[in-house]
Tab-separated table of C-alpha atoms and ligand atoms in Angstrom:
chain	number	residue	atom	x	y	z
A	265	MET	CA	77.936	34.666	-10.654
A	266	ILE	CA	80.736	34.379	-8.094
A	267	ASP	CA	79.999	37.332	-5.876
A	268	LEU	CA	83.156	38.508	-4.090
A	269	ARG	CA	81.972	42.073	-3.525
A	270	SER	CA	81.201	41.568	0.160
A	271	ASP	CA	80.399	39.028	2.847
A	272	THR	CA	77.057	40.813	3.226
A	273	VAL	CA	75.663	39.123	0.087
A	274	THR	CA	75.085	35.726	1.765
A	275	LYS	CA	71.515	34.441	1.747
A	276	PRO	CA	69.731	32.717	4.646
A	277	SER	CA	69.811	28.920	4.354
A	278	PRO	CA	66.638	26.779	4.611
A	279	ALA	CA	67.613	25.786	8.172
A	280	MET	CA	68.092	29.438	9.139
A	281	ARG	CA	64.696	30.299	7.645
A	282	MET	CA	63.193	27.472	9.692
A	283	ALA	CA	64.704	28.938	12.877
A	284	MET	CA	63.206	32.312	11.944
A	285	ALA	CA	59.787	30.816	11.293
A	286	GLN	CA	59.773	29.100	14.659
A	287	ALA	CA	61.019	32.056	16.742
A	288	GLU	CA	58.965	33.141	19.730
A	289	VAL	CA	58.297	36.862	19.374
A	290	GLY	CA	56.817	39.863	21.184
A	291	ASP	CA	56.910	43.656	20.953
A	292	ASP	CA	60.558	44.594	21.425
A	293	VAL	CA	59.826	48.297	22.000
A	294	TYR	CA	57.952	47.090	25.095
A	295	GLY	CA	60.947	44.840	25.861
A	296	GLU	CA	58.716	41.788	25.347
A	297	ASP	CA	60.448	39.816	22.601
A	298	PRO	CA	61.841	36.727	24.357
A	299	THR	CA	64.104	35.763	21.459
A	300	ILE	CA	65.708	39.218	21.370
A	301	ASN	CA	65.984	39.476	25.150
A	302	GLY	CA	67.701	36.121	25.392
A	303	PHE	CA	70.019	36.840	22.494
A	304	GLU	CA	71.006	40.283	23.809
A	305	ALA	CA	71.930	38.802	27.183
A	306	ARG	CA	73.847	35.952	25.559
A	307	VAL	CA	75.940	38.094	23.209
A	308	ALA	CA	76.661	40.674	25.930
A	309	LYS	CA	78.016	37.901	28.164
A	310	LEU	CA	79.996	36.385	25.292
A	311	LEU	CA	81.760	39.736	24.861
A	312	GLY	CA	82.268	40.312	28.588
A	313	HIS	CA	79.634	43.030	28.975
A	314	GLU	CA	76.472	43.585	31.032
A	315	ALA	CA	73.896	44.330	28.371
A	316	GLY	CA	73.243	44.287	24.634
A	317	LEU	CA	71.005	46.044	22.134
A	318	PHE	CA	69.956	44.298	18.924
A	319	CYS	CA	70.244	46.760	16.035
A	320	SER	CA	69.191	46.824	12.407
A	321	SER	CA	72.723	47.412	11.111
A	322	GLY	CA	76.334	47.740	12.109
A	323	SER	CA	76.203	51.438	11.328
A	324	GLN	CA	73.325	51.840	13.748
A	325	ALA	CA	75.154	49.921	16.483
A	326	ASN	CA	78.336	51.975	15.937
A	327	GLN	CA	76.523	55.296	15.876
A	328	LEU	CA	74.513	54.510	19.007
A	329	GLY	CA	77.810	53.649	20.662
A	330	LEU	CA	79.729	56.704	19.521
A	331	ARG	CA	77.077	59.180	20.706
A	332	LEU	CA	77.413	57.726	24.213
A	333	HIS	CA	81.109	58.582	24.316
A	334	VAL	CA	81.416	62.053	22.831
A	335	ARG	CA	79.672	65.113	24.338
A	336	ALA	CA	79.849	68.732	23.150
A	337	GLY	CA	83.350	70.114	23.642
A	338	THR	CA	84.972	66.728	23.157
A	339	ASP	CA	86.072	64.728	20.146
A	340	LEU	CA	86.720	61.220	18.897
A	341	LEU	CA	89.925	59.711	17.501
A	342	THR	CA	89.873	56.973	14.896
A	343	GLU	CA	91.844	55.636	11.953
A	344	TRP	CA	91.416	57.628	8.750
A	345	THR	CA	89.947	54.750	6.713
A	346	ALA	CA	87.707	53.474	9.525
A	347	HIS	CA	84.202	52.396	8.533
A	348	ILE	CA	82.733	54.926	10.982
A	349	VAL	CA	84.312	57.819	9.074
A	350	ARG	CA	84.444	56.372	5.533
A	351	ALA	CA	81.288	54.296	5.159
A	352	GLU	CA	78.599	55.579	7.512
A	353	VAL	CA	77.816	58.685	5.432
A	354	GLY	CA	78.978	61.149	8.068
A	355	ALA	CA	76.451	59.917	10.635
A	356	ALA	CA	78.529	60.730	13.725
A	357	ALA	CA	78.672	64.418	12.789
A	358	ARG	CA	75.177	64.631	11.331
A	359	LEU	CA	73.244	62.696	13.956
A	360	SER	CA	75.261	63.295	17.106
A	361	GLY	CA	77.467	66.361	16.570
A	362	VAL	CA	80.574	64.205	16.998
A	363	THR	CA	83.755	65.730	15.606
A	364	THR	CA	86.561	63.379	14.712
A	365	ARG	CA	90.319	63.522	14.224
A	366	THR	CA	92.162	60.648	12.605
A	367	TRP	CA	95.483	58.855	12.666
A	368	ARG	CA	96.882	57.243	9.553
A	369	GLY	CA	97.371	53.559	10.262
A	370	GLU	CA	99.328	51.022	8.253
A	371	ARG	CA	96.516	48.846	6.796
A	372	GLY	CA	94.154	50.252	9.404
A	373	LEU	CA	96.299	49.332	12.390
A	374	VAL	CA	96.220	51.089	15.732
A	375	ASP	CA	99.262	53.375	16.000
A	376	LEU	CA	99.881	54.156	19.652
A	377	ALA	CA	102.465	56.889	19.016
A	378	GLN	CA	100.159	58.824	16.696
A	379	ILE	CA	97.218	58.367	19.045
A	380	ASP	CA	99.259	59.587	21.999
A	381	GLU	CA	100.136	62.691	20.029
A	382	LEU	CA	96.522	63.303	18.935
A	383	ILE	CA	94.923	63.043	22.374
A	384	ALA	CA	93.905	66.537	23.414
A	385	PRO	CA	93.749	67.009	27.198
A	386	ARG	CA	90.958	68.901	28.960
A	387	PHE	CA	92.764	72.238	29.301
A	388	SER	CA	90.299	75.062	28.908
A	389	PRO	CA	86.585	75.432	28.078
A	390	TYR	CA	87.330	76.826	24.618
A	391	LEU	CA	89.684	74.016	23.543
A	392	LEU	CA	88.360	70.668	22.382
A	393	ALA	CA	89.295	67.711	24.603
A	394	THR	CA	89.471	64.109	23.411
A	395	ALA	CA	86.804	61.880	24.932
A	396	ALA	CA	87.124	58.551	23.146
A	397	ILE	CA	88.956	56.381	20.636
A	398	ALA	CA	87.290	54.021	18.159
A	399	VAL	CA	89.107	50.964	16.793
A	400	GLU	CA	88.071	48.587	14.003
A	401	ASN	CA	88.892	44.866	14.337
A	402	THR	CA	89.213	43.350	11.836
A	403	HIS	CA	89.848	46.434	9.740
A	404	ASN	CA	87.750	46.379	6.590
A	405	PHE	CA	89.453	48.840	4.218
A	406	GLY	CA	92.812	47.897	5.714
A	407	GLY	CA	92.218	44.451	4.169
A	408	GLY	CA	90.677	42.427	7.006
A	409	THR	CA	93.612	43.365	9.249
A	410	ILE	CA	93.718	41.932	12.765
A	411	GLN	CA	94.667	44.389	15.526
A	412	PRO	CA	97.356	42.666	17.636
A	413	LEU	CA	96.102	41.939	21.160
A	414	PRO	CA	99.161	43.425	22.961
A	415	VAL	CA	98.604	46.723	21.121
A	416	LEU	CA	94.939	46.754	22.125
A	417	GLN	CA	95.974	46.086	25.726
A	418	GLN	CA	98.427	48.986	25.580
A	419	LEU	CA	95.699	51.168	24.075
A	420	ARG	CA	93.442	50.318	27.025
A	421	ARG	CA	96.191	51.366	29.445
A	422	LEU	CA	96.751	54.599	27.540
A	423	ALA	CA	93.019	55.332	27.557
A	424	ASP	CA	92.813	54.707	31.308
A	425	GLU	CA	95.809	56.957	31.982
A	426	ARG	CA	94.290	59.763	29.932
A	427	GLY	CA	90.694	59.320	31.094
A	428	LEU	CA	89.312	58.235	27.708
A	429	THR	CA	86.748	55.629	26.722
A	430	LEU	CA	87.074	53.071	23.903
A	431	HIS	CA	84.615	51.865	21.270
A	432	LEU	CA	85.265	48.775	19.168
A	433	ASP	CA	83.743	48.485	15.711
A	434	GLY	CA	83.773	44.705	15.765
A	435	ALA	CA	81.663	44.097	12.668
A	436	ARG	CA	84.147	41.308	11.865
A	437	LEU	CA	85.471	40.653	15.376
A	438	TRP	CA	84.320	37.052	14.744
A	439	ASN	CA	86.966	36.736	12.034
A	440	ALA	CA	89.731	38.025	14.334
A	441	HIS	CA	88.609	35.590	17.042
A	442	ILE	CA	88.568	32.604	14.680
A	443	GLU	CA	91.949	33.453	13.153
A	444	THR	CA	93.818	34.213	16.404
A	445	GLY	CA	91.954	32.041	18.906
A	446	VAL	CA	91.781	35.039	21.276
A	447	PRO	CA	88.525	34.611	23.224
A	448	LEU	CA	85.784	37.092	22.315
A	449	GLU	CA	85.536	38.099	25.952
A	450	ILE	CA	89.215	39.091	26.052
A	451	TYR	CA	88.721	41.378	23.054
A	452	GLY	CA	85.369	42.641	24.347
A	453	ARG	CA	86.464	43.564	27.859
A	454	LEU	CA	89.144	45.944	26.576
A	455	PHE	CA	86.444	48.299	25.280
A	456	ASP	CA	83.632	50.288	26.901
A	457	THR	CA	81.260	49.551	24.026
A	458	VAL	CA	81.491	46.981	21.230
A	459	SER	CA	79.464	46.537	18.053
A	460	VAL	CA	79.302	43.217	16.204
A	461	CYS	CA	77.542	42.214	12.956
A	462	PHE	CA	75.678	38.995	12.275
A	463	SER	CA	75.035	39.907	8.647
A	464	LYS	CA	78.649	39.730	7.439
A	465	GLY	CA	80.501	36.405	7.353
A	466	LEU	CA	78.137	34.796	9.850
A	467	GLY	CA	75.477	34.943	7.162
A	468	ALA	CA	72.355	36.343	8.862
A	469	PRO	CA	70.097	38.489	6.641
A	470	VAL	CA	69.929	41.406	9.134
A	471	GLY	CA	71.268	42.324	12.511
A	472	SER	CA	74.042	43.727	14.638
A	473	MET	CA	74.486	44.297	18.327
A	474	LEU	CA	75.890	46.986	20.608
A	475	VAL	CA	77.089	45.815	24.005
A	476	GLY	CA	78.212	47.812	27.039
A	477	SER	CA	77.283	48.594	30.625
A	478	ARG	CA	73.641	48.390	31.718
A	479	GLU	CA	73.426	52.214	31.881
A	480	ALA	CA	75.068	52.704	28.484
A	481	ILE	CA	72.725	50.250	26.794
A	482	ALA	CA	69.652	51.746	28.519
A	483	GLN	CA	70.604	55.118	26.984
A	484	ALA	CA	71.346	53.532	23.600
A	485	ARG	CA	67.872	51.960	23.665
A	486	ILE	CA	66.319	55.410	24.089
A	487	ASP	CA	68.535	56.840	21.337
A	488	ARG	CA	67.693	53.958	18.986
A	489	LYS	CA	63.971	54.744	19.416
A	490	MET	CA	64.608	58.455	18.849
A	491	LEU	CA	66.447	57.678	15.605
A	492	GLY	CA	63.609	55.490	14.339
A	493	GLY	CA	65.299	52.184	15.036
A	494	GLY	CA	62.727	50.688	17.423
A	495	MET	CA	61.639	47.263	16.213
A	496	ARG	CA	58.584	45.211	17.124
A	497	GLN	CA	58.469	41.412	16.539
A	498	ALA	CA	62.089	41.411	15.448
A	499	GLY	CA	62.752	38.122	17.236
A	500	ILE	CA	62.403	36.648	13.753
A	501	LEU	CA	65.625	38.482	12.874
A	502	ALA	CA	67.361	37.721	16.157
A	503	ALA	CA	66.579	34.025	15.585
A	504	ALA	CA	68.438	34.170	12.273
A	505	ALA	CA	71.379	35.921	13.940
A	506	GLU	CA	71.417	33.385	16.767
A	507	TYR	CA	71.278	30.524	14.274
A	508	ALA	CA	74.276	32.073	12.487
A	509	LEU	CA	76.233	32.367	15.731
A	510	ASP	CA	75.398	28.772	16.717
A	511	HIS	CA	76.216	27.174	13.367
A	512	HIS	CA	78.452	29.362	11.217
A	513	LEU	CA	81.213	30.773	13.415
A	514	PRO	CA	83.848	28.043	12.818
A	515	ASP	CA	83.242	28.220	9.046
A	516	LEU	CA	84.943	31.623	8.953
A	517	ALA	CA	88.231	29.688	8.898
A	518	ILE	CA	87.212	28.370	5.466
A	519	ASP	CA	86.659	31.935	4.219
A	520	HIS	CA	90.151	32.827	5.447
A	521	ARG	CA	91.681	29.913	3.538
A	522	HIS	CA	89.765	30.946	0.435
A	523	ALA	CA	91.103	34.493	0.698
A	524	GLN	CA	94.633	33.071	0.859
A	525	ILE	CA	94.040	31.097	-2.336
A	526	LEU	CA	92.825	34.218	-4.154
A	527	ALA	CA	95.622	36.414	-2.813
A	528	ALA	CA	98.325	33.845	-3.655
A	529	ALA	CA	97.078	33.386	-7.237
A	530	ILE	CA	96.851	37.131	-7.838
A	531	ALA	CA	100.247	37.864	-6.251
A	532	ASP	CA	101.695	35.146	-8.447
A	533	ALA	CA	100.272	36.910	-11.496
A	534	ASP	CA	101.471	40.337	-10.343
A	535	PRO	CA	103.107	40.787	-6.920
A	536	ARG	CA	102.447	44.535	-6.984
A	537	VAL	CA	98.681	43.999	-6.796
A	538	THR	CA	98.436	42.227	-3.442
A	539	VAL	CA	100.584	40.807	-0.639
A	540	PRO	CA	99.131	37.476	0.567
A	541	GLU	CA	100.477	37.939	4.134
A	542	HIS	CA	98.364	41.086	4.356
A	543	SER	CA	95.164	39.072	3.803
A	544	GLU	CA	94.925	37.930	7.395
A	545	THR	CA	91.226	37.035	7.293
A	546	ASN	CA	88.572	37.084	4.539
A	547	ILE	CA	89.486	40.228	2.569
A	548	VAL	CA	91.921	40.728	-0.313
A	549	VAL	CA	92.747	44.313	-1.263
A	550	LEU	CA	93.868	44.846	-4.869
A	551	ASP	CA	96.189	47.785	-5.506
A	552	LEU	CA	95.893	48.559	-9.213
A	553	ALA	CA	98.274	51.538	-9.201
A	554	HIS	CA	100.691	49.740	-11.535
A	555	SER	CA	98.223	47.526	-13.418
A	556	ALA	CA	97.148	47.823	-17.024
A	557	LEU	CA	93.563	47.666	-15.741
A	558	ASP	CA	92.065	50.376	-13.546
A	559	THR	CA	89.258	49.475	-11.120
A	560	ASN	CA	86.377	50.022	-13.528
A	561	SER	CA	88.006	47.974	-16.295
A	562	LEU	CA	88.842	45.158	-13.876
A	563	VAL	CA	85.293	45.117	-12.442
A	564	ALA	CA	83.804	45.004	-15.949
A	565	ALA	CA	86.223	42.377	-17.304
A	566	ALA	CA	85.764	40.144	-14.247
A	567	ALA	CA	81.961	40.459	-14.424
A	568	GLU	CA	82.138	39.296	-18.073
A	569	LYS	CA	83.674	36.124	-16.640
A	570	SER	CA	81.091	35.794	-13.841
A	571	VAL	CA	83.243	37.213	-11.025
A	572	LEU	CA	81.979	40.231	-9.082
A	573	VAL	CA	84.626	42.498	-7.528
A	574	SER	CA	84.069	45.492	-5.246
A	575	ALA	CA	85.376	48.926	-6.343
A	576	LEU	CA	86.886	51.008	-3.535
A	577	GLY	CA	88.631	53.685	-5.575
A	578	PRO	CA	89.883	54.477	-9.095
A	579	ARG	CA	92.767	52.026	-8.637
A	580	LEU	CA	91.696	50.123	-5.567
A	581	ALA	CA	89.470	47.045	-5.495
A	582	ARG	CA	88.489	44.463	-2.898
A	583	LEU	CA	87.546	40.784	-2.786
A	584	VAL	CA	85.692	39.336	0.184
A	585	THR	CA	85.229	35.608	0.700
A	586	HIS	CA	82.108	34.284	2.414
A	587	ARG	CA	80.054	31.147	3.008
A	588	ASP	CA	78.103	31.391	-0.248
A	589	VAL	CA	81.281	30.999	-2.339
A	590	THR	CA	82.380	27.374	-2.732
A	591	ALA	CA	85.942	26.063	-2.969
A	592	GLU	CA	85.470	25.404	-6.727
A	593	GLN	CA	84.217	28.941	-7.233
A	594	VAL	CA	87.250	30.290	-5.387
A	595	ASP	CA	89.553	28.362	-7.724
A	596	GLN	CA	87.584	29.601	-10.720
A	597	ALA	CA	87.729	33.216	-9.498
A	598	ALA	CA	91.465	32.851	-8.812
A	599	ASP	CA	91.975	31.738	-12.436
A	600	VAL	CA	89.869	34.577	-13.831
A	601	LEU	CA	91.477	37.311	-11.728
A	602	SER	CA	95.060	36.118	-12.101
A	603	GLY	CA	94.458	35.889	-15.850
A	604	LEU	CA	93.192	39.453	-15.994
A	605	LEU	CA	95.894	40.881	-13.733
A	606	ARG	CA	98.904	38.991	-15.078
A	607	ALA	CA	101.721	41.467	-15.580
A	608	PRO	CA	102.955	41.575	-19.186
A	609	ALA	CA	106.160	39.568	-19.652
A	610	GLY	CA	109.190	41.690	-18.814
A	611	GLY	CA	106.883	44.466	-17.501
B	717	PLP	C1	79.902	46.312	7.358
B	717	PLP	C2	80.570	47.069	8.419
B	717	PLP	C3	79.841	47.796	9.367
B	717	PLP	C4	78.342	47.881	9.368
B	717	PLP	O1	77.762	48.082	8.166
B	717	PLP	P1	76.183	48.075	7.947
B	717	PLP	O2	76.067	47.984	6.497
B	717	PLP	O3	75.680	49.330	8.527
B	717	PLP	O4	75.649	46.880	8.680
B	717	PLP	C5	80.537	48.449	10.352
B	717	PLP	N1	81.876	48.397	10.405
B	717	PLP	C6	82.607	47.706	9.547
B	717	PLP	C7	84.076	47.659	9.687
B	717	PLP	C8	81.989	47.028	8.500
B	717	PLP	O5	82.729	46.353	7.621
């Protein structure tokens, strides 16, 4: 099977398993796991922040971040297809009482004009005031979209002018960094808190991190324990994540090339289904609005031919390239999918 459903499906390599087996560990709830402590400090520094908290998932890292920003009487702004509102099962509202209003971004992009309009000032005790803005980079459901650095810099200025804080859902910030060459620290410093995932394209089995100020992370550590996320000898997991960071980061460029090959083949078969220039990193979004196949038929037909595709909606599907898909498999998947999606002659 050529599994293009997600970059989360990668499996730990023998060398990564060796690193896990050899990790020094301790009780992390007591703050005594040397592998975790070292890794938290390292990743925080890499992203230009004071402290880090190793988390079991990206959702956990995001949700621990968001609850730091938004108190009662305030709200959060984000893009309407953001992972935090579309794919974290309502956690911000359910776990932290966070209410959210959304802008509608082109492929998930930050839209400064809409944000400016949405920001509610602190005006009276009975009117909600905006406290924070959350941005996703790269943007998953937008199609792996990279947020342009100048726009993020303008967003920071806007937030400072209006007294707001910023959270970055950087589950795939690694991909943006590899594609643009913008240093991670430059991206990281623009935000008050940042989450990153090691279990996406980097290929670790488990693990994400939230970084921020020392005080913010101290509070997030308490909140993580409250929500049942305290871990004990989890240095085994941090060792896998650290191995991924040390050895797999540059390989993301290969995933990006592979996504281009898929997008180009499919656009060649039917240009209405995908626009290759929109696949900026490792994700290809398939718009099946005008196709003979709807999502379920495409998923089933592709699976018959050993290609697994992710269903995002009745006529919306997604391909994600990752390190466990080889160049030959990409070519094979490109043949299968372009064959299935080829527009009928004259149609
Ligand atoms: C995958 C992902 C996350 C985290 O997902 P988990 O499954 O909770 O690790 C967060 N944000 C984005 C944009 C993602 O793609």
